[in-house]
Amino acid sequence: MGNEPGPSRPAADEPGASAGLRRRFRIEWLWVTALSSALVIAALISGWTRPADDLLYDAAMRAAPAEADPGILIVAIDEPSLATLGRWPWPRRLHAALLDRLAAARPQSVVLDLLLTEPEADDPSLAAAMQSLRVHLPAQFLVPGRDGKPFERIDPVRALALQAAGIGHANTAIDSDGTVRAAALCYAPGGRAVPLPHLMALRPLTRDCTTPRRLRFARPESFATISYVSVLRGEVPPALIAGRRVLIGMTAQGLGDRYPVPVSDGGNMPGVEINANIANAQMQDGWVRSLPLAGQIGLALAPAWLLMIGFWRIRPRAASLLAIALMPGTLALSTAALAVNWWIAPGPALLGIALVYPLWGWRRLQATSDYMRGELSSLEREAALPLTPAIATDSDHVTRQAEQLARAIAQLRDLKRLVSDALAGLPDPALVSDLAGRIVLTNGAANVAFGEALDGVEVDGLLADIAQPAARASIAAYLAHPASGHIEFEARDGRAFVLRRAQIVGADGAPRGRIDYLTDITVIAQARRDRERMLQLLSHDMRAPQAAILALVGPNQQDVDRVRIARHARQTLTLADSFVDLARMQERSFEPEPVIAADLASEAADSLWPLAQQRGVQISISDNSDCAFVSAERESLFRAIVNLIDNAVKYSPDAGTVTVRIDAAGEQVRLTIRDQGKGISPVILPHLFERFASESAGHAVKGVGLGLNYVAAVVQRHGGTIAAHNAAGGGAEFILILPLDRAS
Amino acid sequence: MRIAIADDDAASLAFLENVVIGMGHICARFGDGERLSAALLRDTFDLVMLDWNMPGKSGLQIVEWMQSTLENPPPVIMLTARTAKRDVTDALNAGADDYICKPEEESVIAARITAVLRRTHGGATMEKIAEFGGYRLDRMAQTIRHGGSDIVLTAKEFELADLLFRNRDRTLSRAYIMETIWRTSADLATRTLDMHISRVRSKLCLKPENGFRIFTVFGYGYRLETIDPSKDLEATG
């Protein structure tokens, strides 16, 4: 009884158990409750447990018998009387003589518990003796009666019946085991007859008096008894008889009716003594009451239901203890009730407890087993890892289930191994933390980077700790909203990391924890810094001396050398700027805005006006685009156009003209920049937009290489094309085609 | 004129706005100093009216910050319930142009605003005829004469050209231009302004040869630059 079958607890309390298992448990629970209730009610109504119940009842009755009322006196037709007065039946004048004796002693009443149904010669003398006393006589019932009647009532001889104070029945209610435990206060065989009160009925009778009632018996031979013959001889002092209820009946062995009773310890009790007990019960209210049927059912079901609720609500061990406690509890309740003359048969309730416990244990095991089998099968179908060996299918059910379980465990182990192998195989630190933010799993790289004892450490704190103080705020901001990709930060030891945080989500979609993955980008960051430093050098440190040269040369236009020096210095500046611009542009993402192409060209031309004016070169803008917009990155496209016009100005002869045409055609905007120079050498032309394309003869060396390369890169970024050729009328022509801004 | 008002008290903000709008100016409201500072970095205002006590930056701090950070700080009128002499001198010394103690009557505030604007923008009165370089603006006829011929402009184009000429060599934010010319910046497509600039540029032939160029300040607005022919090449390289 005390073992714990199945899961450690009913599913209702277990948040992890699936809804299916919980529903199954609920159904099984209802099923077990209903079945055991039905069996308990059936047992109660059909009396399956009566024999066992009566054992308890009889024992309790023996332990606490009734007190014999001193007001009852039995005049026994016993062995000495038979020995003295001769064989039974005696002539009725003996009874008349006895009654005369009794009358002299003035008893309260007399019950002559003898069947006097056949007329005899002595009847008149007996009738005369009865006149001076209150004598009750029994009627006889024949069931079934003669001539097919259901029963037949045979009253005492008419002469006697007329003198009787009352006629009663003396039928005993015999239980199925032959024992007399109850008495019916009225008798009406067939139910419809007018009930006849019991010989011993002393009180007004209720309507349901025909139902036998249990009564508490006194121990055998505990009523005051005197011998028939002693009374007849006048040996009994009248004081002994005066005021008592006298029962005259047979006690001698072999005479009259005798029945076993609860207190008789296997022996039988004479009918007259049973009647004395009935009278005793009437006088002392020694009747044992029982509950109405509904109450009996309720009490019989209560322990089983209590236990079922216990199975649902409390731990199995406690439920077992409850089951154990309920059995003696039920017995104790029955015994206690009997002490105050209430009889509650404990049998059905005990049967309920005895049924419920194994039934529920069985159904719960079955449900759990089915659930596990289902889960294992689905786990197997989902095939967490395709590496596990197959199962032999010819083994028996339990073996197969055990194998399935073993396999599932093996798969889990494999999976765990896979996870830890995968984690360990990662080249960079990875920190797995639970929902509370505490580290639960790390890899070797993390241990190398941040120390060995990381388990249980708060991960956000650790990350803040390894970062430089300046980076902590931004790390905290990222960790609070890690959806936005990743974050770069520098550690206190100088290393640089990219931090990515990913959520771990269970199969049910609920979060389980987080993975923080740190990529060491120290080398990349270093390279980036170096590059940045070089760009700084180019854009600032190299610019400054060139600007100083230009300042020193001054605006003097007359000195040819000075003009040349200024031009070279400016060229160096342009080269550096182009290089830096190109480098910067390539690391930037393309974020265009709508720009009017003609305006951009005009402003580019405006910015080159001082240079052009110096050499008398005219920049003529011819706009046929009607404010066409291009989707452009203003700064880089502006610079590209400046480069192109700048080139055109450079290669133009003094006092020449540079023509800039802007045309809109279809989905495109075309910029044409044409000079009146010597044109581009055919050797260079195919390689014009390659990086550092060098100048050769035919062109005055003016360093376009990087400038055009920049232009090509910008145009490519804008999804446009650039082409160069020598125009028919002489001079170079660059054609820049850009897509029209869609929205315009 | 476009006037920025910063006050953390909604009631006085609404009161000042009414005064400013009643005078025919455009109003931009700010609930605290931080937002005003941010706007000053990317927008143009003709006047800033500042409350002294605001969450974040105090009025005095903003005045000091404007003087040290902005290239062309707009004039400032401080408004406050403080009346101590020391506060008045502190504000004026920090760079405020005027000082109004709250509460003050509407007419007085209007007069003080007009005075500051006249002082800093050379008077709000506009001559019928104005000349800028080779351009002669007739504000009655809304025509511009250049190189011996009249240039036909739409009303908005003329207003824009006038605005640019009047504010030549001053960078105007896009919002400032749009609110001054179109009285709004909310519903107007930004392309409208680009196209008007482009038309003004080409119709008036605003190019260095004619002494002017329109310069786009990326991410901010426009500036009409006057070109000095004797200028050193370095400046525009």
mmCIF file with all atom_site columns, C-alpha atoms in Angstrom, chain A residues 103-198:
data_model
loop_
_atom_site.group_PDB
_atom_site.id
_atom_site.type_symbol
_atom_site.label_atom_id
_atom_site.label_alt_id
_atom_site.label_comp_id
_atom_site.label_asym_id
_atom_site.label_entity_id
_atom_site.label_seq_id
_atom_site.pdbx_PDB_ins_code
_atom_site.Cartn_x
_atom_site.Cartn_y
_atom_site.Cartn_z
_atom_site.occupancy
_atom_site.B_iso_or_equiv
_atom_site.pdbx_formal_charge
_atom_site.auth_seq_id
_atom_site.auth_comp_id
_atom_site.auth_asym_id
_atom_site.auth_atom_id
_atom_site.pdbx_PDB_model_num
ATOM 1  C CA . ALA A 1 103 ? -52.602 -13.789 40.579 1.00 0.00 ? 103 ALA A CA 1
ATOM 2  C CA . ALA A 1 104 ? -52.195 -14.099 44.315 1.00 0.00 ? 104 ALA A CA 1
ATOM 3  C CA . ALA A 1 105 ? -48.772 -12.404 44.027 1.00 0.00 ? 105 ALA A CA 1
ATOM 4  C CA . ARG A 1 106 ? -50.184 -9.546  41.839 1.00 0.00 ? 106 ARG A CA 1
ATOM 5  C CA . PRO A 1 107 ? -47.725 -9.232  38.905 1.00 0.00 ? 107 PRO A CA 1
ATOM 6  C CA . GLN A 1 108 ? -48.020 -6.291  36.539 1.00 0.00 ? 108 GLN A CA 1
ATOM 7  C CA . SER A 1 109 ? -48.830 -8.455  33.570 1.00 0.00 ? 109 SER A CA 1
ATOM 8  C CA . VAL A 1 110 ? -48.407 -11.986 32.323 1.00 0.00 ? 110 VAL A CA 1
ATOM 9  C CA . VAL A 1 111 ? -47.400 -13.281 28.919 1.00 0.00 ? 111 VAL A CA 1
ATOM 10 C CA . LEU A 1 112 ? -48.302 -16.884 28.407 1.00 0.00 ? 112 LEU A CA 1
ATOM 11 C CA . ASP A 1 113 ? -45.835 -17.618 25.570 1.00 0.00 ? 113 ASP A CA 1
ATOM 12 C CA . LEU A 1 114 ? -47.499 -20.904 24.609 1.00 0.00 ? 114 LEU A CA 1
ATOM 13 C CA . LEU A 1 115 ? -49.551 -21.699 21.519 1.00 0.00 ? 115 LEU A CA 1
ATOM 14 C CA . LEU A 1 116 ? -53.029 -22.515 22.795 1.00 0.00 ? 116 LEU A CA 1
ATOM 15 C CA . THR A 1 117 ? -54.717 -22.968 19.444 1.00 0.00 ? 117 THR A CA 1
ATOM 16 C CA . GLU A 1 118 ? -56.226 -26.407 19.896 1.00 0.00 ? 118 GLU A CA 1
ATOM 17 C CA . PRO A 1 119 ? -59.250 -26.670 22.247 1.00 0.00 ? 119 PRO A CA 1
ATOM 18 C CA . GLU A 1 120 ? -58.873 -28.837 25.334 1.00 0.00 ? 120 GLU A CA 1
ATOM 19 C CA . ALA A 1 121 ? -61.112 -29.992 28.155 1.00 0.00 ? 121 ALA A CA 1
ATOM 20 C CA . ASP A 1 122 ? -59.322 -27.783 30.694 1.00 0.00 ? 122 ASP A CA 1
ATOM 21 C CA . ASP A 1 123 ? -59.922 -24.588 28.740 1.00 0.00 ? 123 ASP A CA 1
ATOM 22 C CA . PRO A 1 124 ? -62.818 -23.301 30.952 1.00 0.00 ? 124 PRO A CA 1
ATOM 23 C CA . SER A 1 125 ? -60.728 -23.531 34.118 1.00 0.00 ? 125 SER A CA 1
ATOM 24 C CA . LEU A 1 126 ? -57.837 -21.763 32.383 1.00 0.00 ? 126 LEU A CA 1
ATOM 25 C CA . ALA A 1 127 ? -60.144 -19.087 31.095 1.00 0.00 ? 127 ALA A CA 1
ATOM 26 C CA . ALA A 1 128 ? -61.427 -18.632 34.638 1.00 0.00 ? 128 ALA A CA 1
ATOM 27 C CA . ALA A 1 129 ? -57.856 -18.287 35.959 1.00 0.00 ? 129 ALA A CA 1
ATOM 28 C CA . MET A 1 130 ? -57.101 -15.669 33.271 1.00 0.00 ? 130 MET A CA 1
ATOM 29 C CA . GLN A 1 131 ? -59.920 -13.470 34.495 1.00 0.00 ? 131 GLN A CA 1
ATOM 30 C CA . SER A 1 132 ? -58.019 -12.208 37.506 1.00 0.00 ? 132 SER A CA 1
ATOM 31 C CA . LEU A 1 133 ? -54.883 -11.304 35.521 1.00 0.00 ? 133 LEU A CA 1
ATOM 32 C CA . ARG A 1 134 ? -53.768 -9.317  32.431 1.00 0.00 ? 134 ARG A CA 1
ATOM 33 C CA . VAL A 1 135 ? -52.692 -12.228 30.278 1.00 0.00 ? 135 VAL A CA 1
ATOM 34 C CA . HIS A 1 136 ? -51.284 -11.836 26.730 1.00 0.00 ? 136 HIS A CA 1
ATOM 35 C CA . LEU A 1 137 ? -51.473 -14.733 24.337 1.00 0.00 ? 137 LEU A CA 1
ATOM 36 C CA . PRO A 1 138 ? -49.631 -15.345 21.040 1.00 0.00 ? 138 PRO A CA 1
ATOM 37 C CA . ALA A 1 139 ? -51.368 -16.044 17.756 1.00 0.00 ? 139 ALA A CA 1
ATOM 38 C CA . GLN A 1 140 ? -49.851 -18.523 15.313 1.00 0.00 ? 140 GLN A CA 1
ATOM 39 C CA . PHE A 1 141 ? -49.081 -17.795 11.717 1.00 0.00 ? 141 PHE A CA 1
ATOM 40 C CA . LEU A 1 142 ? -48.757 -20.357 8.992  1.00 0.00 ? 142 LEU A CA 1
ATOM 41 C CA . VAL A 1 143 ? -46.819 -19.118 6.016  1.00 0.00 ? 143 VAL A CA 1
ATOM 42 C CA . PRO A 1 144 ? -47.881 -20.178 3.453  1.00 0.00 ? 144 PRO A CA 1
ATOM 43 C CA . GLY A 1 145 ? -51.372 -20.973 4.676  1.00 0.00 ? 145 GLY A CA 1
ATOM 44 C CA . ARG A 1 146 ? -53.528 -23.829 3.714  1.00 0.00 ? 146 ARG A CA 1
ATOM 45 C CA . ASP A 1 147 ? -55.403 -23.977 0.410  1.00 0.00 ? 147 ASP A CA 1
ATOM 46 C CA . GLY A 1 148 ? -52.887 -21.695 -1.398 1.00 0.00 ? 148 GLY A CA 1
ATOM 47 C CA . LYS A 1 149 ? -53.355 -18.681 0.863  1.00 0.00 ? 149 LYS A CA 1
ATOM 48 C CA . PRO A 1 150 ? -50.223 -16.638 1.335  1.00 0.00 ? 150 PRO A CA 1
ATOM 49 C CA . PHE A 1 151 ? -50.486 -16.998 5.077  1.00 0.00 ? 151 PHE A CA 1
ATOM 50 C CA . GLU A 1 152 ? -52.921 -18.082 7.734  1.00 0.00 ? 152 GLU A CA 1
ATOM 51 C CA . ARG A 1 153 ? -53.391 -16.612 11.189 1.00 0.00 ? 153 ARG A CA 1
ATOM 52 C CA . ILE A 1 154 ? -54.516 -19.022 13.862 1.00 0.00 ? 154 ILE A CA 1
ATOM 53 C CA . ASP A 1 155 ? -55.722 -17.354 17.038 1.00 0.00 ? 155 ASP A CA 1
ATOM 54 C CA . PRO A 1 156 ? -55.809 -18.994 20.455 1.00 0.00 ? 156 PRO A CA 1
ATOM 55 C CA . VAL A 1 157 ? -58.889 -20.992 21.386 1.00 0.00 ? 157 VAL A CA 1
ATOM 56 C CA . ARG A 1 158 ? -61.849 -18.691 21.436 1.00 0.00 ? 158 ARG A CA 1
ATOM 57 C CA . ALA A 1 159 ? -62.687 -19.187 25.116 1.00 0.00 ? 159 ALA A CA 1
ATOM 58 C CA . LEU A 1 160 ? -59.140 -18.186 26.075 1.00 0.00 ? 160 LEU A CA 1
ATOM 59 C CA . ALA A 1 161 ? -58.850 -15.409 23.531 1.00 0.00 ? 161 ALA A CA 1
ATOM 60 C CA . LEU A 1 162 ? -61.922 -13.766 25.014 1.00 0.00 ? 162 LEU A CA 1
ATOM 61 C CA . GLN A 1 163 ? -60.209 -13.597 28.414 1.00 0.00 ? 163 GLN A CA 1
ATOM 62 C CA . ALA A 1 164 ? -56.850 -12.423 27.070 1.00 0.00 ? 164 ALA A CA 1
ATOM 63 C CA . ALA A 1 165 ? -55.697 -8.867  27.723 1.00 0.00 ? 165 ALA A CA 1
ATOM 64 C CA . GLY A 1 166 ? -54.128 -8.895  24.248 1.00 0.00 ? 166 GLY A CA 1
ATOM 65 C CA . ILE A 1 167 ? -53.227 -11.130 21.334 1.00 0.00 ? 167 ILE A CA 1
ATOM 66 C CA . GLY A 1 168 ? -49.795 -10.581 19.784 1.00 0.00 ? 168 GLY A CA 1
ATOM 67 C CA . HIS A 1 169 ? -47.482 -12.285 17.366 1.00 0.00 ? 169 HIS A CA 1
ATOM 68 C CA . ALA A 1 170 ? -44.374 -14.026 18.549 1.00 0.00 ? 170 ALA A CA 1
ATOM 69 C CA . ASN A 1 171 ? -42.555 -14.358 15.190 1.00 0.00 ? 171 ASN A CA 1
ATOM 70 C CA . THR A 1 172 ? -38.848 -13.866 15.262 1.00 0.00 ? 172 THR A CA 1
ATOM 71 C CA . ALA A 1 173 ? -36.903 -12.086 12.463 1.00 0.00 ? 173 ALA A CA 1
ATOM 72 C CA . ILE A 1 174 ? -34.145 -14.482 11.566 1.00 0.00 ? 174 ILE A CA 1
ATOM 73 C CA . ASP A 1 175 ? -31.179 -13.190 9.567  1.00 0.00 ? 175 ASP A CA 1
ATOM 74 C CA . SER A 1 176 ? -29.798 -15.098 6.583  1.00 0.00 ? 176 SER A CA 1
ATOM 75 C CA . ASP A 1 177 ? -27.114 -16.612 8.829  1.00 0.00 ? 177 ASP A CA 1
ATOM 76 C CA . GLY A 1 178 ? -29.837 -17.957 11.154 1.00 0.00 ? 178 GLY A CA 1
ATOM 77 C CA . THR A 1 179 ? -29.088 -15.503 13.898 1.00 0.00 ? 179 THR A CA 1
ATOM 78 C CA . VAL A 1 180 ? -31.735 -13.324 15.505 1.00 0.00 ? 180 VAL A CA 1
ATOM 79 C CA . ARG A 1 181 ? -30.557 -9.729  15.765 1.00 0.00 ? 181 ARG A CA 1
ATOM 80 C CA . ALA A 1 182 ? -33.789 -7.864  15.236 1.00 0.00 ? 182 ALA A CA 1
ATOM 81 C CA . ALA A 1 183 ? -37.451 -7.958  15.970 1.00 0.00 ? 183 ALA A CA 1
ATOM 82 C CA . ALA A 1 184 ? -40.414 -6.649  14.044 1.00 0.00 ? 184 ALA A CA 1
ATOM 83 C CA . LEU A 1 185 ? -42.796 -4.858  16.376 1.00 0.00 ? 185 LEU A CA 1
ATOM 84 C CA . CYS A 1 186 ? -45.671 -5.706  14.084 1.00 0.00 ? 186 CYS A CA 1
ATOM 85 C CA . TYR A 1 187 ? -46.257 -8.679  11.901 1.00 0.00 ? 187 TYR A CA 1
ATOM 86 C CA . ALA A 1 188 ? -48.166 -8.643  8.665  1.00 0.00 ? 188 ALA A CA 1
ATOM 87 C CA . PRO A 1 189 ? -47.083 -11.314 6.187  1.00 0.00 ? 189 PRO A CA 1
ATOM 88 C CA . GLY A 1 190 ? -47.782 -10.249 2.622  1.00 0.00 ? 190 GLY A CA 1
ATOM 89 C CA . GLY A 1 191 ? -47.702 -6.637  3.659  1.00 0.00 ? 191 GLY A CA 1
ATOM 90 C CA . ARG A 1 192 ? -51.388 -5.878  3.190  1.00 0.00 ? 192 ARG A CA 1
ATOM 91 C CA . ALA A 1 193 ? -52.738 -7.541  6.332  1.00 0.00 ? 193 ALA A CA 1
ATOM 92 C CA . VAL A 1 194 ? -53.547 -5.524  9.420  1.00 0.00 ? 194 VAL A CA 1
ATOM 93 C CA . PRO A 1 195 ? -50.319 -5.646  11.454 1.00 0.00 ? 195 PRO A CA 1
ATOM 94 C CA . LEU A 1 196 ? -50.471 -7.553  14.691 1.00 0.00 ? 196 LEU A CA 1
ATOM 95 C CA . PRO A 1 197 ? -48.426 -5.977  17.484 1.00 0.00 ? 197 PRO A CA 1
ATOM 96 C CA . HIS A 1 198 ? -45.675 -8.021  18.989 1.00 0.00 ? 198 HIS A CA 1
#
